[in-house]
Amino acid sequence: MMGGQVPILVLKEGTERETGRNAQKKNIEVAKAIADAVRTTLGPKGMDKMLVDSLGDIVITNDGATILKEIDVAHPAAKMMVEVAKSQDTEVGDGTTSSVVLSGELLKVAEELLDQNVHPTVITNGYRLAAEKALEILPELGVKVDNDEILKEIAMTAMTGKNVGDSKDYLSDIAVKAVRAVAEEMDGKTVVDVDNIKVEKKQGGGIHDTVLIDGIILDKEKVHPRMPKRVENAKIALINTGFEVKKTEISAKIQINKPEDIQAFLDQEAEEIRKMVEKVKEVGANVVFCQKAIDDMAQHYMAKYGIYAVRRIKKSDMEKLAKATGAKIVTNLDDLSADDLGYAAVVEERKIGDDNMTFVTGCKNPKSVSILIRGGTEHVVDEVERALHDALKVVAVALEDGVAVPGGGATEVELAMKLREYAPSVGGREQLAIEKFADALEIIPRTLAENAGLDAIDIMMKLKAEHQKGNKHAGVDVFEGKISDMLGNKVIEPMRVKKQAVESATEVATMILRIDDVIAAKGSDKGGKGPGPEGGMPGGMGGMGGMGGGMPGMM
C-alpha cells in the first residue's frame, strides 16, 4: 500500500499475509526450531524427551518420529517437517532424527545465501543437483550385506542409544531371526513385509524375557473353562462367520400357541448350532479361531468335543494366523474341508502377567511370526517396542537391498568431501548452493560429537583429515571420543536409510525455500486455535505485515 492510498480489501477481513523475504525467514526459523527440538536426541549419546499429552499420558523416548508425532505443532512449516520424519519412519524405520536435523540445517545454510541475494530458485536447483550427485556417490561407499552377522550389526546400530541398555545384542538376534522367517522370494528379489511380524507387549519380567515365537500370539483366552488348556498336533480351522443362529433378513414373526412349541423351537435352535460344531469336528479340527461370536451353546458342544476355541479375533490377526499355520480362512461353514485346516505343534493358553494369552507355536515354516515384549514398566516396554520397530525395519530393508554403509557420520563427511570436489564443475551460483549442501551434511557428525560432550570443532577437523587421506569409513566414535573405522566398530546402517534421508530432507528444504507468500485465514472464534491472533485483527486489515504474534508458535 503505497503513498497514503486507501487500502483495497482483496482478502477477507482478519486474513494475515506475510510476503517475500519475511515469509521465508519465518518459515526457516520454524523449521530450525523443529530440528533443534530433536537434535539433542541424535546418536548413541543422545538425550531423551519426556512428553506429556493433554490427558497426562507420559511418553519417554528419543525416537525422532515419535517425538514429532506426539508434540502438537501448529505452524504449517512445522507440519511439513513432521511429515519428513513420518515418511522416513514408514519407508525405512530409522534415521528419522537425522532427516529432520538435515532438513533444518539445509534451510539454515540457505539463509546465508539468501542474505547474499542469491535467488531461492538458484539455491533449490543447486540443492537438487547436490542431492542427485550424493545419491550417485552413495553406492560406492556401500558394503555387501551377505550374512546374518552384518544384519545383526545393522540392528544393533539402529537400537544403540534407545533405552534398551545391555539388551541390544539379545534383541537384535530376535530381530534378525524374525525378519529371516518372514522373508520371501518374489521374481528373484527378496521381499520382507514387516507387518507379518506380530508384536505383542506385556508389562512384567525383564527385557531379557522378550521371546520370538515361531507362530502367533493372541491376546485372547479360550472361550469356555472346560476346553483343554493345551492342544498338541493342532488342526486349526480359521472361520470368518459366527457360531450362532442367523437372524432372518426379513422381519418375521413366529406365533406359538402351545407351551411345548417353545421347547421345540429352542431345541431346533440348539440342533442348528450342534450341526455347525459337528461339521468342524467331522473335518478333524481341534482348534477353532473365529472372527465373530461363538454362541454359549456352541461353546458347550466344543468343550464337550475337546475343541479349543477363541472368538472375535481381528481380521489382521486372522490373516497372520493363515500365513503362519497354512490354514485357509473359511467364510461359509458348509465349505469347510480337511484341506482348509492349518497345523501347529501346540496351541495353548498361558498366563502372562495378569492375562491369559493363546500361543500358537511350532508351525511348519511359518511366514508370520510373533515377538512377545516384556519389560519392568510400561514405559520400558513401549520403548523396547519402538527400538524393535526400528531394528526390524532396517534389517528388512538391508536384506531387500543387500547394501549397507558406515554410520557414525562417516557417510555424510565422505559425501560432503565429494560434493565439494564436484561443485566447481557445475560453476555459476549453483556452485555456492552445492557447497552449502556439503556444509549442511556435516551437521550429522558434528551433532553426534556435541551430544557426546566432545569438542565438535576438534573432532570435525580430525574427521575431515582422515577422509582426505582416503579413509572413507572413518567416523566419530562417541564412546572413545576419537575418530575410528566405523566398519571395524560395527556401526553400520542400510544404504536406504541415508538415501531416504537425503531425498526427503532435500525435498522439504526446497519446498519451504520456494514459499514467498503465506496467506493465513482468520481462525474461527471458537476455541481460538486459528492462525490469526486472538479475536482477529482490529479495524479492517490494519498492519498487514505483522504476523509475528499471528502464526501460532511451535509446540
PDB file of C-alpha atoms in Angstrom, residues 202-304:
ATOM      1  CA  LYS A 202       3.077 -57.304  28.264  1.00  0.00           C
ATOM      2  CA  GLN A 203       4.439 -55.449  31.242  1.00  0.00           C
ATOM      3  CA  GLY A 204       6.349 -57.591  33.738  1.00  0.00           C
ATOM      4  CA  GLY A 205       9.579 -59.567  33.743  1.00  0.00           C
ATOM      5  CA  GLY A 206      12.703 -58.013  32.236  1.00  0.00           C
ATOM      6  CA  ILE A 207      13.726 -57.115  28.689  1.00  0.00           C
ATOM      7  CA  HIS A 208      15.542 -60.471  28.504  1.00  0.00           C
ATOM      8  CA  ASP A 209      12.201 -62.254  28.885  1.00  0.00           C
ATOM      9  CA  THR A 210      11.291 -60.983  25.396  1.00  0.00           C
ATOM     10  CA  VAL A 211      10.796 -64.017  23.146  1.00  0.00           C
ATOM     11  CA  LEU A 212      10.388 -64.849  19.469  1.00  0.00           C
ATOM     12  CA  ILE A 213       7.571 -67.299  18.806  1.00  0.00           C
ATOM     13  CA  ASP A 214       7.550 -69.413  15.636  1.00  0.00           C
ATOM     14  CA  GLY A 215       3.854 -68.773  15.249  1.00  0.00           C
ATOM     15  CA  ILE A 216       1.269 -66.344  16.567  1.00  0.00           C
ATOM     16  CA  ILE A 217       0.392 -64.958  19.989  1.00  0.00           C
ATOM     17  CA  LEU A 218      -3.184 -63.811  20.526  1.00  0.00           C
ATOM     18  CA  ASP A 219      -4.117 -61.590  23.416  1.00  0.00           C
ATOM     19  CA  LYS A 220      -7.244 -63.709  23.926  1.00  0.00           C
ATOM     20  CA  GLU A 221      -8.259 -66.627  26.108  1.00  0.00           C
ATOM     21  CA  LYS A 222     -10.258 -69.772  25.290  1.00  0.00           C
ATOM     22  CA  VAL A 223     -13.989 -69.148  25.387  1.00  0.00           C
ATOM     23  CA  HIS A 224     -15.028 -71.941  27.776  1.00  0.00           C
ATOM     24  CA  PRO A 225     -13.382 -73.091  31.013  1.00  0.00           C
ATOM     25  CA  ARG A 226     -13.909 -76.774  30.188  1.00  0.00           C
ATOM     26  CA  MET A 227     -11.939 -76.584  26.978  1.00  0.00           C
ATOM     27  CA  PRO A 228      -8.470 -78.171  27.027  1.00  0.00           C
ATOM     28  CA  LYS A 229      -5.676 -75.780  28.095  1.00  0.00           C
ATOM     29  CA  ARG A 230      -3.236 -77.292  25.650  1.00  0.00           C
ATOM     30  CA  VAL A 231      -3.771 -78.993  22.302  1.00  0.00           C
ATOM     31  CA  GLU A 232      -0.899 -80.864  20.655  1.00  0.00           C
ATOM     32  CA  ASN A 233      -0.761 -81.526  16.907  1.00  0.00           C
ATOM     33  CA  ALA A 234      -3.343 -78.823  16.449  1.00  0.00           C
ATOM     34  CA  LYS A 235      -5.502 -78.923  13.336  1.00  0.00           C
ATOM     35  CA  ILE A 236      -6.639 -75.331  13.049  1.00  0.00           C
ATOM     36  CA  ALA A 237      -9.816 -74.020  11.434  1.00  0.00           C
ATOM     37  CA  LEU A 238      -9.993 -70.282  10.704  1.00  0.00           C
ATOM     38  CA  ILE A 239     -13.630 -69.293  10.434  1.00  0.00           C
ATOM     39  CA  ASN A 240     -14.917 -65.924   9.360  1.00  0.00           C
ATOM     40  CA  THR A 241     -18.537 -66.481  10.347  1.00  0.00           C
ATOM     41  CA  GLY A 242     -20.230 -66.685  13.749  1.00  0.00           C
ATOM     42  CA  PHE A 243     -21.353 -69.847  15.528  1.00  0.00           C
ATOM     43  CA  GLU A 244     -24.850 -68.584  16.205  1.00  0.00           C
ATOM     44  CA  VAL A 245     -28.301 -68.884  14.730  1.00  0.00           C
ATOM     45  CA  LYS A 246     -28.683 -66.432  11.890  1.00  0.00           C
ATOM     46  CA  LYS A 247     -31.458 -63.905  12.140  1.00  0.00           C
ATOM     47  CA  THR A 248     -33.657 -63.691   9.065  1.00  0.00           C
ATOM     48  CA  GLU A 249     -33.015 -60.935   6.550  1.00  0.00           C
ATOM     49  CA  ILE A 250     -36.699 -60.004   6.562  1.00  0.00           C
ATOM     50  CA  SER A 251     -38.550 -59.178   9.757  1.00  0.00           C
ATOM     51  CA  ALA A 252     -40.537 -62.278  10.670  1.00  0.00           C
ATOM     52  CA  LYS A 253     -42.940 -63.114  13.500  1.00  0.00           C
ATOM     53  CA  ILE A 254     -43.464 -66.553  14.996  1.00  0.00           C
ATOM     54  CA  GLN A 255     -46.694 -67.286  16.790  1.00  0.00           C
ATOM     55  CA  ILE A 256     -46.621 -70.003  19.426  1.00  0.00           C
ATOM     56  CA  ASN A 257     -49.894 -71.462  20.697  1.00  0.00           C
ATOM     57  CA  LYS A 258     -48.835 -74.336  22.958  1.00  0.00           C
ATOM     58  CA  PRO A 259     -46.133 -74.272  25.685  1.00  0.00           C
ATOM     59  CA  GLU A 260     -44.399 -77.355  24.227  1.00  0.00           C
ATOM     60  CA  ASP A 261     -43.867 -75.443  20.946  1.00  0.00           C
ATOM     61  CA  ILE A 262     -41.492 -73.106  22.774  1.00  0.00           C
ATOM     62  CA  GLN A 263     -39.327 -76.081  23.719  1.00  0.00           C
ATOM     63  CA  ALA A 264     -39.447 -77.421  20.173  1.00  0.00           C
ATOM     64  CA  PHE A 265     -38.365 -74.010  18.885  1.00  0.00           C
ATOM     65  CA  LEU A 266     -35.411 -73.865  21.326  1.00  0.00           C
ATOM     66  CA  ASP A 267     -34.442 -77.455  20.506  1.00  0.00           C
ATOM     67  CA  GLN A 268     -34.438 -76.583  16.824  1.00  0.00           C
ATOM     68  CA  GLU A 269     -32.014 -73.671  17.506  1.00  0.00           C
ATOM     69  CA  ALA A 270     -29.727 -75.885  19.584  1.00  0.00           C
ATOM     70  CA  GLU A 271     -29.765 -78.512  16.839  1.00  0.00           C
ATOM     71  CA  GLU A 272     -28.694 -75.930  14.232  1.00  0.00           C
ATOM     72  CA  ILE A 273     -25.757 -74.892  16.384  1.00  0.00           C
ATOM     73  CA  ARG A 274     -24.830 -78.505  17.166  1.00  0.00           C
ATOM     74  CA  LYS A 275     -24.677 -79.232  13.444  1.00  0.00           C
ATOM     75  CA  MET A 276     -22.236 -76.368  12.982  1.00  0.00           C
ATOM     76  CA  VAL A 277     -19.918 -77.721  15.656  1.00  0.00           C
ATOM     77  CA  GLU A 278     -20.368 -81.292  14.327  1.00  0.00           C
ATOM     78  CA  LYS A 279     -19.171 -80.051  10.943  1.00  0.00           C
ATOM     79  CA  VAL A 280     -15.966 -78.681  12.495  1.00  0.00           C
ATOM     80  CA  LYS A 281     -15.396 -81.956  14.403  1.00  0.00           C
ATOM     81  CA  GLU A 282     -16.087 -84.062  11.297  1.00  0.00           C
ATOM     82  CA  VAL A 283     -13.393 -82.275   9.336  1.00  0.00           C
ATOM     83  CA  GLY A 284     -10.931 -83.139  12.107  1.00  0.00           C
ATOM     84  CA  ALA A 285     -10.312 -79.681  13.545  1.00  0.00           C
ATOM     85  CA  ASN A 286      -9.407 -79.496  17.233  1.00  0.00           C
ATOM     86  CA  VAL A 287      -8.754 -75.739  17.375  1.00  0.00           C
ATOM     87  CA  VAL A 288     -11.135 -73.068  16.101  1.00  0.00           C
ATOM     88  CA  PHE A 289     -10.241 -69.404  15.656  1.00  0.00           C
ATOM     89  CA  CYS A 290     -13.382 -67.439  14.914  1.00  0.00           C
ATOM     90  CA  GLN A 291     -13.527 -63.843  13.713  1.00  0.00           C
ATOM     91  CA  LYS A 292     -17.066 -63.356  15.016  1.00  0.00           C
ATOM     92  CA  ALA A 293     -19.088 -64.527  18.021  1.00  0.00           C
ATOM     93  CA  ILE A 294     -19.427 -68.068  19.409  1.00  0.00           C
ATOM     94  CA  ASP A 295     -22.812 -68.790  20.997  1.00  0.00           C
ATOM     95  CA  ASP A 296     -22.982 -70.292  24.526  1.00  0.00           C
ATOM     96  CA  MET A 297     -24.483 -73.471  23.147  1.00  0.00           C
ATOM     97  CA  ALA A 298     -21.686 -73.754  20.579  1.00  0.00           C
ATOM     98  CA  GLN A 299     -19.123 -73.257  23.367  1.00  0.00           C
ATOM     99  CA  HIS A 300     -20.723 -76.102  25.311  1.00  0.00           C
ATOM    100  CA  TYR A 301     -20.531 -78.530  22.370  1.00  0.00           C
ATOM    101  CA  MET A 302     -16.968 -77.505  21.510  1.00  0.00           C
ATOM    102  CA  ALA A 303     -15.866 -78.075  25.107  1.00  0.00           C
ATOM    103  CA  LYS A 304     -17.611 -81.470  25.029  1.00  0.00           C
TER     104      LYS A 304
END
